[in-house]
C-alpha cells in the first residue's frame, strides 16, 4: 500500500499582481521501503513540494494522502499530530540544539510525544549506534564533525518511528566522502525499517543509487 500519495497538487505564490505557478497538478506516490531522489534545478519548487507533502504547507488545490488518510480537511492540530506520528524531516543544516548532547537531541522528540525518559534514552542510544555513532552520544553538536551532526539529525528525525522521511539536501554542506557515509547510513536505515524516503539532492551520483529518480518540469512531477 502507498504510504504517501499526492493528487493534482497546485501551488501558486503571489507578489503584488505577479503570480508564480510552482506546482501545476503534480502527482506522485511513495511506497514503504522506497528511497526516491528528487533532482531539480534551484527554484524549481523542490522545497515547496517537500513542505506540502510533509504537511508543513497547504496546497492551493489537490490532496495529500498520508498512510491512507486524506489531509485537506484536517485541522491544523490534526495535521500536526499526523506529521508528528508519521513523518520525519532532515534538512541541509542539522538544526541540533547546541546545549544538548547527541543523545539528548534524539530523546527530545520522543519526550514531546510522551515516551518515558528511560525508554527514550534507550532508543536514542540504539539509533546512534545503528548510524555508526556508538561513542558520540555524550558529545554536543559543536564537538561533532559535519557528517556526525547529520547522522544525529537523521536519528532525531526517525526517533518516533515515522513511516515517511523527507530530506532536503541533507548532504549539501558535506564533502564527497562524508556525503557518501551519510547516505550509506540513511539507506541502511531505510532498508532495515521499511521507511519510505523522498530525498531532494543535487548529487547525481548519490541520486543514481536510489530506487527511483523524479524531477519537476513545468510544475509537474516526472520520472527521470
PDB file of C-alpha atoms in Angstrom:
ATOM      1  CA  UNK A   1       0.000   0.000   0.000  1.00  0.00           C
ATOM      2  CA  UNK A   2       1.215   3.507  -0.809  1.00  0.00           C
ATOM      3  CA  UNK A   3       2.350   5.368   2.267  1.00  0.00           C
ATOM      4  CA  UNK A   4       2.115   8.733   0.502  1.00  0.00           C
ATOM      5  CA  UNK A   5       0.124   9.980  -2.475  1.00  0.00           C
ATOM      6  CA  UNK A   6      -0.093  13.449  -3.979  1.00  0.00           C
ATOM      7  CA  UNK A   7      -3.099  14.074  -6.184  1.00  0.00           C
ATOM      8  CA  UNK A   8      -3.311  17.086  -8.544  1.00  0.00           C
ATOM      9  CA  UNK A   9      -1.300  19.399  -6.283  1.00  0.00           C
ATOM     10  CA  UNK A  10      -1.321  23.087  -7.214  1.00  0.00           C
ATOM     11  CA  UNK A  11       0.661  25.849  -5.524  1.00  0.00           C
ATOM     12  CA  UNK A  12       0.946  29.457  -6.661  1.00  0.00           C
ATOM     13  CA  UNK A  13       2.871  32.231  -4.931  1.00  0.00           C
ATOM     14  CA  UNK A  14       1.769  35.829  -5.439  1.00  0.00           C
ATOM     15  CA  UNK A  15       3.716  39.044  -5.018  1.00  0.00           C
ATOM     16  CA  UNK A  16       1.585  42.028  -5.852  1.00  0.00           C
ATOM     17  CA  UNK A  17      -0.001  41.352  -9.226  1.00  0.00           C
ATOM     18  CA  UNK A  18       2.655  38.820 -10.216  1.00  0.00           C
ATOM     19  CA  UNK A  19       1.912  35.098  -9.857  1.00  0.00           C
ATOM     20  CA  UNK A  20       4.404  32.232  -9.875  1.00  0.00           C
ATOM     21  CA  UNK A  21       2.897  28.802 -10.523  1.00  0.00           C
ATOM     22  CA  UNK A  22       5.282  26.396  -8.773  1.00  0.00           C
ATOM     23  CA  UNK A  23       3.164  23.242  -8.870  1.00  0.00           C
ATOM     24  CA  UNK A  24       0.543  22.639 -11.551  1.00  0.00           C
ATOM     25  CA  UNK A  25      -1.272  19.417 -10.848  1.00  0.00           C
ATOM     26  CA  UNK A  26       1.727  17.490  -9.504  1.00  0.00           C
ATOM     27  CA  UNK A  27       1.089  13.805  -8.740  1.00  0.00           C
ATOM     28  CA  UNK A  28       3.297  11.275  -7.002  1.00  0.00           C
ATOM     29  CA  UNK A  29       3.173   8.057  -4.947  1.00  0.00           C
ATOM     30  CA  UNK A  30       5.722   6.686  -2.474  1.00  0.00           C
ATOM     31  CA  UNK A  31       5.893   3.086  -1.271  1.00  0.00           C
ATOM     32  CA  UNK A  32       7.206   1.736   2.068  1.00  0.00           C
ATOM     33  CA  UNK A  33      10.919   0.893   1.957  1.00  0.00           C
ATOM     34  CA  UNK A  34      11.445   3.022  -1.141  1.00  0.00           C
ATOM     35  CA  UNK A  35      14.097   5.725  -1.491  1.00  0.00           C
ATOM     36  CA  UNK A  36      13.260   8.273  -4.183  1.00  0.00           C
ATOM     37  CA  UNK A  37      15.579  11.083  -5.282  1.00  0.00           C
ATOM     38  CA  UNK A  38      14.094  14.457  -6.172  1.00  0.00           C
ATOM     39  CA  UNK A  39      16.524  16.130  -8.564  1.00  0.00           C
ATOM     40  CA  UNK A  40      15.671  19.551  -9.997  1.00  0.00           C
ATOM     41  CA  UNK A  41      17.312  22.964 -10.513  1.00  0.00           C
ATOM     42  CA  UNK A  42      17.247  25.551  -7.748  1.00  0.00           C
ATOM     43  CA  UNK A  43      13.977  27.451  -7.813  1.00  0.00           C
ATOM     44  CA  UNK A  44      12.043  24.608  -9.431  1.00  0.00           C
ATOM     45  CA  UNK A  45       9.962  24.014  -6.312  1.00  0.00           C
ATOM     46  CA  UNK A  46      11.701  21.114  -4.538  1.00  0.00           C
ATOM     47  CA  UNK A  47      11.315  22.618  -1.067  1.00  0.00           C
ATOM     48  CA  UNK A  48       7.709  23.605  -1.769  1.00  0.00           C
ATOM     49  CA  UNK A  49       6.932  20.039  -2.801  1.00  0.00           C
ATOM     50  CA  UNK A  50       8.551  18.619   0.343  1.00  0.00           C
ATOM     51  CA  UNK A  51       6.740  21.107   2.589  1.00  0.00           C
ATOM     52  CA  UNK A  52       3.356  20.289   1.068  1.00  0.00           C
ATOM     53  CA  UNK A  53       3.958  16.528   1.114  1.00  0.00           C
ATOM     54  CA  UNK A  54       5.166  16.807   4.711  1.00  0.00           C
ATOM     55  CA  UNK A  55       2.078  18.787   5.816  1.00  0.00           C
ATOM     56  CA  UNK A  56       4.114  21.874   6.661  1.00  0.00           C
ATOM     57  CA  UNK A  57       2.292  23.867   3.996  1.00  0.00           C
ATOM     58  CA  UNK A  58      -1.154  23.547   2.432  1.00  0.00           C
ATOM     59  CA  UNK A  59      -1.565  23.363  -1.360  1.00  0.00           C
ATOM     60  CA  UNK A  60      -3.921  25.717  -3.154  1.00  0.00           C
ATOM     61  CA  UNK A  61      -5.684  22.675  -4.602  1.00  0.00           C
ATOM     62  CA  UNK A  62      -5.262  18.909  -4.603  1.00  0.00           C
ATOM     63  CA  UNK A  63      -4.965  16.231  -1.955  1.00  0.00           C
ATOM     64  CA  UNK A  64      -2.109  14.869   0.142  1.00  0.00           C
ATOM     65  CA  UNK A  65      -2.857  11.349   1.374  1.00  0.00           C
ATOM     66  CA  UNK A  66      -0.668  10.055   4.213  1.00  0.00           C
ATOM     67  CA  UNK A  67      -0.976   6.420   5.276  1.00  0.00           C
ATOM     68  CA  UNK A  68      -4.341   6.212   3.519  1.00  0.00           C
ATOM     69  CA  UNK A  69      -5.709   9.333   5.177  1.00  0.00           C
ATOM     70  CA  UNK A  70      -6.686  12.441   3.234  1.00  0.00           C
ATOM     71  CA  UNK A  71      -5.415  15.640   4.824  1.00  0.00           C
ATOM     72  CA  UNK A  72      -7.168  18.510   3.030  1.00  0.00           C
ATOM     73  CA  UNK A  73      -9.983  18.722   5.572  1.00  0.00           C
ATOM     74  CA  UNK A  74      -7.877  18.153   8.682  1.00  0.00           C
ATOM     75  CA  UNK A  75      -7.487  20.928  11.226  1.00  0.00           C
ATOM     76  CA  UNK A  76      -4.026  22.327  11.954  1.00  0.00           C
ATOM     77  CA  UNK A  77      -3.964  20.328  15.197  1.00  0.00           C
ATOM     78  CA  UNK A  78      -4.820  17.104  13.372  1.00  0.00           C
ATOM     79  CA  UNK A  79      -2.186  17.818  10.713  1.00  0.00           C
ATOM     80  CA  UNK A  80       0.408  18.439  13.427  1.00  0.00           C
ATOM     81  CA  UNK A  81      -0.459  15.162  15.126  1.00  0.00           C
ATOM     82  CA  UNK A  82      -0.293  13.209  11.864  1.00  0.00           C
ATOM     83  CA  UNK A  83       3.017  14.835  10.978  1.00  0.00           C
ATOM     84  CA  UNK A  84       4.428  14.010  14.411  1.00  0.00           C
ATOM     85  CA  UNK A  85       3.359  10.369  14.191  1.00  0.00           C
ATOM     86  CA  UNK A  86       4.110   9.557  10.556  1.00  0.00           C
ATOM     87  CA  UNK A  87       6.711  11.982   9.189  1.00  0.00           C
ATOM     88  CA  UNK A  88      10.355  12.849   9.838  1.00  0.00           C
ATOM     89  CA  UNK A  89      12.423  15.682   8.342  1.00  0.00           C
ATOM     90  CA  UNK A  90      16.145  16.167   7.679  1.00  0.00           C
ATOM     91  CA  UNK A  91      17.451  19.452   6.328  1.00  0.00           C
ATOM     92  CA  UNK A  92      20.692  20.744   4.822  1.00  0.00           C
ATOM     93  CA  UNK A  93      21.546  22.288   8.189  1.00  0.00           C
ATOM     94  CA  UNK A  94      21.269  19.872  11.095  1.00  0.00           C
ATOM     95  CA  UNK A  95      19.427  22.284  13.451  1.00  0.00           C
ATOM     96  CA  UNK A  96      20.585  20.332  16.514  1.00  0.00           C
ATOM     97  CA  UNK A  97      20.202  22.117  19.847  1.00  0.00           C
ATOM     98  CA  UNK A  98      23.699  23.152  20.885  1.00  0.00           C
ATOM     99  CA  UNK A  99      23.061  22.998  24.626  1.00  0.00           C
ATOM    100  CA  UNK A 100      22.125  19.304  24.486  1.00  0.00           C
ATOM    101  CA  UNK A 101      24.196  16.203  23.796  1.00  0.00           C
ATOM    102  CA  UNK A 102      23.624  13.957  20.775  1.00  0.00           C
ATOM    103  CA  UNK A 103      21.574  11.505  22.859  1.00  0.00           C
ATOM    104  CA  UNK A 104      19.509  14.312  24.372  1.00  0.00           C
ATOM    105  CA  UNK A 105      18.788  15.767  20.924  1.00  0.00           C
ATOM    106  CA  UNK A 106      17.453  12.390  19.788  1.00  0.00           C
ATOM    107  CA  UNK A 107      15.471  11.979  23.011  1.00  0.00           C
ATOM    108  CA  UNK A 108      13.636  15.297  22.694  1.00  0.00           C
ATOM    109  CA  UNK A 109      11.005  14.374  20.074  1.00  0.00           C
ATOM    110  CA  UNK A 110      10.291  11.162  21.968  1.00  0.00           C
ATOM    111  CA  UNK A 111       9.780  13.021  25.232  1.00  0.00           C
ATOM    112  CA  UNK A 112       7.479  15.505  23.494  1.00  0.00           C
ATOM    113  CA  UNK A 113       5.481  12.533  22.197  1.00  0.00           C
ATOM    114  CA  UNK A 114       5.099  11.308  25.786  1.00  0.00           C
ATOM    115  CA  UNK A 115       7.628   8.464  25.919  1.00  0.00           C
ATOM    116  CA  UNK A 116       9.211   7.586  29.258  1.00  0.00           C
ATOM    117  CA  UNK A 117      12.665   9.165  29.700  1.00  0.00           C
ATOM    118  CA  UNK A 118      14.488   5.866  30.184  1.00  0.00           C
ATOM    119  CA  UNK A 119      12.865   4.359  27.083  1.00  0.00           C
ATOM    120  CA  UNK A 120      13.632   7.496  25.068  1.00  0.00           C
ATOM    121  CA  UNK A 121      17.282   7.338  26.070  1.00  0.00           C
ATOM    122  CA  UNK A 122      17.493   3.634  25.234  1.00  0.00           C
ATOM    123  CA  UNK A 123      16.033   4.179  21.768  1.00  0.00           C
ATOM    124  CA  UNK A 124      18.260   7.229  21.175  1.00  0.00           C
ATOM    125  CA  UNK A 125      21.371   5.222  22.028  1.00  0.00           C
ATOM    126  CA  UNK A 126      20.244   2.365  19.779  1.00  0.00           C
ATOM    127  CA  UNK A 127      19.677   4.726  16.848  1.00  0.00           C
ATOM    128  CA  UNK A 128      23.039   6.417  17.268  1.00  0.00           C
ATOM    129  CA  UNK A 129      24.747   3.027  17.396  1.00  0.00           C
ATOM    130  CA  UNK A 130      22.862   1.908  14.294  1.00  0.00           C
ATOM    131  CA  UNK A 131      24.039   5.038  12.481  1.00  0.00           C
ATOM    132  CA  UNK A 132      27.670   4.446  13.430  1.00  0.00           C
ATOM    133  CA  UNK A 133      27.929   6.786  16.432  1.00  0.00           C
ATOM    134  CA  UNK A 134      28.077   4.449  19.450  1.00  0.00           C
ATOM    135  CA  UNK A 135      30.662   6.560  21.300  1.00  0.00           C
ATOM    136  CA  UNK A 136      29.418  10.044  20.429  1.00  0.00           C
ATOM    137  CA  UNK A 137      26.180  10.172  22.397  1.00  0.00           C
ATOM    138  CA  UNK A 138      27.502  12.407  25.180  1.00  0.00           C
ATOM    139  CA  UNK A 139      29.075  14.904  22.765  1.00  0.00           C
ATOM    140  CA  UNK A 140      27.418  18.202  21.982  1.00  0.00           C
ATOM    141  CA  UNK A 141      26.926  19.250  18.338  1.00  0.00           C
ATOM    142  CA  UNK A 142      29.969  21.542  18.337  1.00  0.00           C
ATOM    143  CA  UNK A 143      32.119  18.540  19.279  1.00  0.00           C
ATOM    144  CA  UNK A 144      30.927  16.520  16.274  1.00  0.00           C
ATOM    145  CA  UNK A 145      32.023  16.606  12.649  1.00  0.00           C
ATOM    146  CA  UNK A 146      29.596  17.706   9.935  1.00  0.00           C
ATOM    147  CA  UNK A 147      28.839  14.122   8.963  1.00  0.00           C
ATOM    148  CA  UNK A 148      28.299  13.122  12.570  1.00  0.00           C
ATOM    149  CA  UNK A 149      25.941  16.050  13.096  1.00  0.00           C
ATOM    150  CA  UNK A 150      23.850  14.981  10.096  1.00  0.00           C
ATOM    151  CA  UNK A 151      23.661  11.395  11.316  1.00  0.00           C
ATOM    152  CA  UNK A 152      22.427  12.650  14.685  1.00  0.00           C
ATOM    153  CA  UNK A 153      19.854  14.740  12.784  1.00  0.00           C
ATOM    154  CA  UNK A 154      18.725  11.596  10.937  1.00  0.00           C
ATOM    155  CA  UNK A 155      18.439   9.721  14.251  1.00  0.00           C
ATOM    156  CA  UNK A 156      16.332  12.556  15.667  1.00  0.00           C
ATOM    157  CA  UNK A 157      14.123  12.570  12.549  1.00  0.00           C
ATOM    158  CA  UNK A 158      13.279   8.878  12.927  1.00  0.00           C
ATOM    159  CA  UNK A 159      13.226   8.765  16.734  1.00  0.00           C
ATOM    160  CA  UNK A 160       9.428   8.472  16.839  1.00  0.00           C
ATOM    161  CA  UNK A 161       9.441   5.695  14.209  1.00  0.00           C
ATOM    162  CA  UNK A 162       7.783   7.652  11.387  1.00  0.00           C
ATOM    163  CA  UNK A 163       6.863   5.852   8.191  1.00  0.00           C
ATOM    164  CA  UNK A 164       7.954   8.676   5.875  1.00  0.00           C
ATOM    165  CA  UNK A 165      11.202  10.651   5.828  1.00  0.00           C
ATOM    166  CA  UNK A 166      11.702  13.848   3.840  1.00  0.00           C
ATOM    167  CA  UNK A 167      15.267  15.084   3.357  1.00  0.00           C
ATOM    168  CA  UNK A 168      16.061  18.447   1.761  1.00  0.00           C
ATOM    169  CA  UNK A 169      19.684  18.489   0.517  1.00  0.00           C
ATOM    170  CA  UNK A 170      20.844  16.507   3.590  1.00  0.00           C
ATOM    171  CA  UNK A 171      24.469  16.403   2.385  1.00  0.00           C
ATOM    172  CA  UNK A 172      24.595  19.865   0.801  1.00  0.00           C
ATOM    173  CA  UNK A 173      27.210  21.115   3.274  1.00  0.00           C
ATOM    174  CA  UNK A 174      29.360  17.966   3.286  1.00  0.00           C
ATOM    175  CA  UNK A 175      32.345  16.833   1.251  1.00  0.00           C
ATOM    176  CA  UNK A 176      32.033  13.903  -1.169  1.00  0.00           C
ATOM    177  CA  UNK A 177      33.363  11.199   1.160  1.00  0.00           C
ATOM    178  CA  UNK A 178      31.267  12.367   4.129  1.00  0.00           C
ATOM    179  CA  UNK A 179      28.184  12.647   1.887  1.00  0.00           C
ATOM    180  CA  UNK A 180      28.599   9.013   0.879  1.00  0.00           C
ATOM    181  CA  UNK A 181      28.901   7.948   4.522  1.00  0.00           C
ATOM    182  CA  UNK A 182      25.732   9.825   5.498  1.00  0.00           C
ATOM    183  CA  UNK A 183      23.781   8.404   2.549  1.00  0.00           C
ATOM    184  CA  UNK A 184      25.016   4.905   3.305  1.00  0.00           C
ATOM    185  CA  UNK A 185      23.735   5.228   6.874  1.00  0.00           C
ATOM    186  CA  UNK A 186      20.425   6.587   5.611  1.00  0.00           C
ATOM    187  CA  UNK A 187      19.947   3.793   3.047  1.00  0.00           C
ATOM    188  CA  UNK A 188      20.770   1.188   5.658  1.00  0.00           C
ATOM    189  CA  UNK A 189      18.065   2.611   7.909  1.00  0.00           C
ATOM    190  CA  UNK A 190      15.507   2.724   5.078  1.00  0.00           C
ATOM    191  CA  UNK A 191      16.017  -0.879   4.037  1.00  0.00           C
ATOM    192  CA  UNK A 192      16.111  -2.203   7.601  1.00  0.00           C
ATOM    193  CA  UNK A 193      12.937  -0.472   8.791  1.00  0.00           C
ATOM    194  CA  UNK A 194      10.735  -0.159   5.700  1.00  0.00           C
ATOM    195  CA  UNK A 195      10.916   3.631   5.999  1.00  0.00           C
ATOM    196  CA  UNK A 196       9.892   5.494   2.831  1.00  0.00           C
ATOM    197  CA  UNK A 197      12.132   8.410   1.875  1.00  0.00           C
ATOM    198  CA  UNK A 198      11.930  11.301  -0.557  1.00  0.00           C
ATOM    199  CA  UNK A 199      15.327  12.989  -0.794  1.00  0.00           C
ATOM    200  CA  UNK A 200      15.967  16.270  -2.607  1.00  0.00           C
ATOM    201  CA  UNK A 201      19.584  16.367  -3.746  1.00  0.00           C
ATOM    202  CA  UNK A 202      21.908  17.918  -6.329  1.00  0.00           C
ATOM    203  CA  UNK A 203      24.291  14.970  -6.027  1.00  0.00           C
ATOM    204  CA  UNK A 204      23.546  12.954  -9.163  1.00  0.00           C
ATOM    205  CA  UNK A 205      25.872  10.091  -8.194  1.00  0.00           C
ATOM    206  CA  UNK A 206      24.049   9.535  -4.920  1.00  0.00           C
ATOM    207  CA  UNK A 207      20.669  10.019  -6.602  1.00  0.00           C
ATOM    208  CA  UNK A 208      21.565   7.231  -9.036  1.00  0.00           C
ATOM    209  CA  UNK A 209      21.852   4.808  -6.102  1.00  0.00           C
ATOM    210  CA  UNK A 210      18.231   5.318  -5.080  1.00  0.00           C
ATOM    211  CA  UNK A 211      15.276   3.235  -6.214  1.00  0.00           C
ATOM    212  CA  UNK A 212      13.811   5.958  -8.418  1.00  0.00           C
ATOM    213  CA  UNK A 213      14.568   9.494  -9.522  1.00  0.00           C
ATOM    214  CA  UNK A 214      11.984  12.194 -10.163  1.00  0.00           C
ATOM    215  CA  UNK A 215      12.193  15.826 -11.216  1.00  0.00           C
ATOM    216  CA  UNK A 216       9.937  18.863 -11.500  1.00  0.00           C
ATOM    217  CA  UNK A 217       9.158  20.068 -15.015  1.00  0.00           C
ATOM    218  CA  UNK A 218       6.682  22.875 -15.672  1.00  0.00           C
ATOM    219  CA  UNK A 219       5.146  22.329 -12.258  1.00  0.00           C
ATOM    220  CA  UNK A 220       4.651  18.601 -12.780  1.00  0.00           C
ATOM    221  CA  UNK A 221       6.469  15.599 -11.286  1.00  0.00           C
ATOM    222  CA  UNK A 222       8.061  13.361 -13.917  1.00  0.00           C
ATOM    223  CA  UNK A 223      10.203  10.242 -13.661  1.00  0.00           C
ATOM    224  CA  UNK A 224      13.858  10.584 -14.705  1.00  0.00           C
TER     225      UNK A 224
END
